Amino acid sequence: MTAIFCGRLDTPSAIKIQSEITPLMNNADKEIILDCEKLDYISSSGLRLFLAIRKEVSTKGGKVIVEHINEDIKKVFMMTGFIQLFEVR
């Protein structure tokens, strides 16, 4: 299952997305792809959302893959250690 992120993943959008990811969490025992090709910015709230997804998926035996991150988001992932928490393609 794939979730596509676009624009800014900040506090307001993370709250909105949190309520919309139920179908994603229902498939947490499978491979979940977080497609960030159109994501321009991620805040700490967005990072917490990614962690919540990872936690849910790992408890159900699934796998989270983050795809297509741009250089700015890759820097954030590297500074925060997220690069080691997720499989990034």
PDB file of C-alpha atoms in Angstrom:
ATOM      1  CA  MET A   1       0.000   0.000   0.000  1.00  0.00           C
ATOM      2  CA  THR A   2       1.283   3.489  -0.826  1.00  0.00           C
ATOM      3  CA  ALA A   3       0.715   6.835   0.855  1.00  0.00           C
ATOM      4  CA  ILE A   4       1.602   9.867  -1.259  1.00  0.00           C
ATOM      5  CA  PHE A   5       2.694  13.034   0.517  1.00  0.00           C
ATOM      6  CA  CYS A   6       2.544  16.417  -1.227  1.00  0.00           C
ATOM      7  CA  GLY A   7       3.509  19.965  -0.344  1.00  0.00           C
ATOM      8  CA  ARG A   8       4.190  20.629   3.324  1.00  0.00           C
ATOM      9  CA  LEU A   9       3.930  18.058   6.082  1.00  0.00           C
ATOM     10  CA  ASP A  10       3.599  20.441   9.010  1.00  0.00           C
ATOM     11  CA  THR A  11       1.428  20.408  12.151  1.00  0.00           C
ATOM     12  CA  PRO A  12      -1.951  21.154  10.497  1.00  0.00           C
ATOM     13  CA  SER A  13      -1.416  18.691   7.655  1.00  0.00           C
ATOM     14  CA  ALA A  14       0.017  15.996   9.963  1.00  0.00           C
ATOM     15  CA  ILE A  15      -3.092  16.220  12.166  1.00  0.00           C
ATOM     16  CA  LYS A  16      -5.330  15.927   9.110  1.00  0.00           C
ATOM     17  CA  ILE A  17      -3.357  13.021   7.663  1.00  0.00           C
ATOM     18  CA  GLN A  18      -3.328  11.214  11.021  1.00  0.00           C
ATOM     19  CA  SER A  19      -7.102  10.911  10.797  1.00  0.00           C
ATOM     20  CA  GLU A  20      -6.936   9.759   7.160  1.00  0.00           C
ATOM     21  CA  ILE A  21      -4.384   6.946   7.456  1.00  0.00           C
ATOM     22  CA  THR A  22      -6.696   4.315   8.909  1.00  0.00           C
ATOM     23  CA  PRO A  23      -6.685   2.277   5.666  1.00  0.00           C
ATOM     24  CA  LEU A  24      -2.896   2.406   5.719  1.00  0.00           C
ATOM     25  CA  MET A  25      -2.787   1.146   9.299  1.00  0.00           C
ATOM     26  CA  ASN A  26      -5.261  -1.610   8.446  1.00  0.00           C
ATOM     27  CA  ASN A  27      -2.563  -2.950   6.106  1.00  0.00           C
ATOM     28  CA  ALA A  28       0.326  -2.428   8.519  1.00  0.00           C
ATOM     29  CA  ASP A  29       1.236  -6.109   8.350  1.00  0.00           C
ATOM     30  CA  LYS A  30       2.371  -5.584   4.751  1.00  0.00           C
ATOM     31  CA  GLU A  31       4.824  -3.337   2.952  1.00  0.00           C
ATOM     32  CA  ILE A  32       3.888   0.333   3.328  1.00  0.00           C
ATOM     33  CA  ILE A  33       5.442   2.845   0.945  1.00  0.00           C
ATOM     34  CA  LEU A  34       5.583   6.506   1.899  1.00  0.00           C
ATOM     35  CA  ASP A  35       6.033   8.295  -1.428  1.00  0.00           C
ATOM     36  CA  CYS A  36       7.602  11.705  -0.834  1.00  0.00           C
ATOM     37  CA  GLU A  37       8.269  12.699  -4.441  1.00  0.00           C
ATOM     38  CA  LYS A  38       5.988  15.745  -4.165  1.00  0.00           C
ATOM     39  CA  LEU A  39       6.796  16.531  -0.523  1.00  0.00           C
ATOM     40  CA  ASP A  40       8.577  19.879  -0.186  1.00  0.00           C
ATOM     41  CA  TYR A  41       8.877  20.228   3.588  1.00  0.00           C
ATOM     42  CA  ILE A  42       8.585  18.106   6.719  1.00  0.00           C
ATOM     43  CA  SER A  43       8.297  19.488  10.255  1.00  0.00           C
ATOM     44  CA  SER A  44       8.738  17.730  13.581  1.00  0.00           C
ATOM     45  CA  SER A  45       5.015  16.936  13.477  1.00  0.00           C
ATOM     46  CA  GLY A  46       5.503  15.238  10.132  1.00  0.00           C
ATOM     47  CA  LEU A  47       8.432  13.293  11.503  1.00  0.00           C
ATOM     48  CA  ARG A  48       6.283  12.172  14.451  1.00  0.00           C
ATOM     49  CA  LEU A  49       3.643  10.996  11.985  1.00  0.00           C
ATOM     50  CA  PHE A  50       6.257   8.924  10.144  1.00  0.00           C
ATOM     51  CA  LEU A  51       7.388   7.464  13.497  1.00  0.00           C
ATOM     52  CA  ALA A  52       3.804   6.576  14.418  1.00  0.00           C
ATOM     53  CA  ILE A  53       3.382   4.793  11.096  1.00  0.00           C
ATOM     54  CA  ARG A  54       6.679   2.957  11.582  1.00  0.00           C
ATOM     55  CA  LYS A  55       5.734   1.891  15.113  1.00  0.00           C
ATOM     56  CA  GLU A  56       2.335   0.565  14.034  1.00  0.00           C
ATOM     57  CA  VAL A  57       3.790  -1.264  11.055  1.00  0.00           C
ATOM     58  CA  SER A  58       6.666  -2.810  13.004  1.00  0.00           C
ATOM     59  CA  THR A  59       4.331  -4.109  15.730  1.00  0.00           C
ATOM     60  CA  LYS A  60       2.247  -5.841  13.051  1.00  0.00           C
ATOM     61  CA  GLY A  61       5.257  -7.304  11.229  1.00  0.00           C
ATOM     62  CA  GLY A  62       5.156  -5.044   8.187  1.00  0.00           C
ATOM     63  CA  LYS A  63       7.812  -2.896   6.561  1.00  0.00           C
ATOM     64  CA  VAL A  64       7.965   0.854   5.854  1.00  0.00           C
ATOM     65  CA  ILE A  65       9.787   2.197   2.818  1.00  0.00           C
ATOM     66  CA  VAL A  66      10.268   5.917   2.197  1.00  0.00           C
ATOM     67  CA  GLU A  67      10.681   6.745  -1.475  1.00  0.00           C
ATOM     68  CA  HIS A  68      11.725   9.757  -3.526  1.00  0.00           C
ATOM     69  CA  ILE A  69      12.821  12.178  -0.800  1.00  0.00           C
ATOM     70  CA  ASN A  70      14.401  15.400  -2.019  1.00  0.00           C
ATOM     71  CA  GLU A  71      17.776  16.639  -0.779  1.00  0.00           C
ATOM     72  CA  ASP A  72      16.300  18.967   1.870  1.00  0.00           C
ATOM     73  CA  ILE A  73      14.214  16.224   3.425  1.00  0.00           C
ATOM     74  CA  LYS A  74      17.123  13.803   3.152  1.00  0.00           C
ATOM     75  CA  LYS A  75      19.204  16.277   5.208  1.00  0.00           C
ATOM     76  CA  VAL A  76      16.462  16.373   7.858  1.00  0.00           C
ATOM     77  CA  PHE A  77      16.379  12.570   7.903  1.00  0.00           C
ATOM     78  CA  MET A  78      20.152  12.462   8.295  1.00  0.00           C
ATOM     79  CA  MET A  79      20.261  15.094  11.084  1.00  0.00           C
ATOM     80  CA  THR A  80      17.471  13.395  13.047  1.00  0.00           C
ATOM     81  CA  GLY A  81      18.644   9.808  12.542  1.00  0.00           C
ATOM     82  CA  PHE A  82      15.531   8.905  10.564  1.00  0.00           C
ATOM     83  CA  ILE A  83      17.769   7.750   7.739  1.00  0.00           C
ATOM     84  CA  GLN A  84      18.633   4.769   9.983  1.00  0.00           C
ATOM     85  CA  LEU A  85      15.027   4.092  11.030  1.00  0.00           C
ATOM     86  CA  PHE A  86      13.564   3.771   7.544  1.00  0.00           C
ATOM     87  CA  GLU A  87      14.491   2.042   4.337  1.00  0.00           C
ATOM     88  CA  VAL A  88      14.979   5.016   2.006  1.00  0.00           C
ATOM     89  CA  ARG A  89      14.962   4.528  -1.751  1.00  0.00           C
TER      90      ARG A  89
END
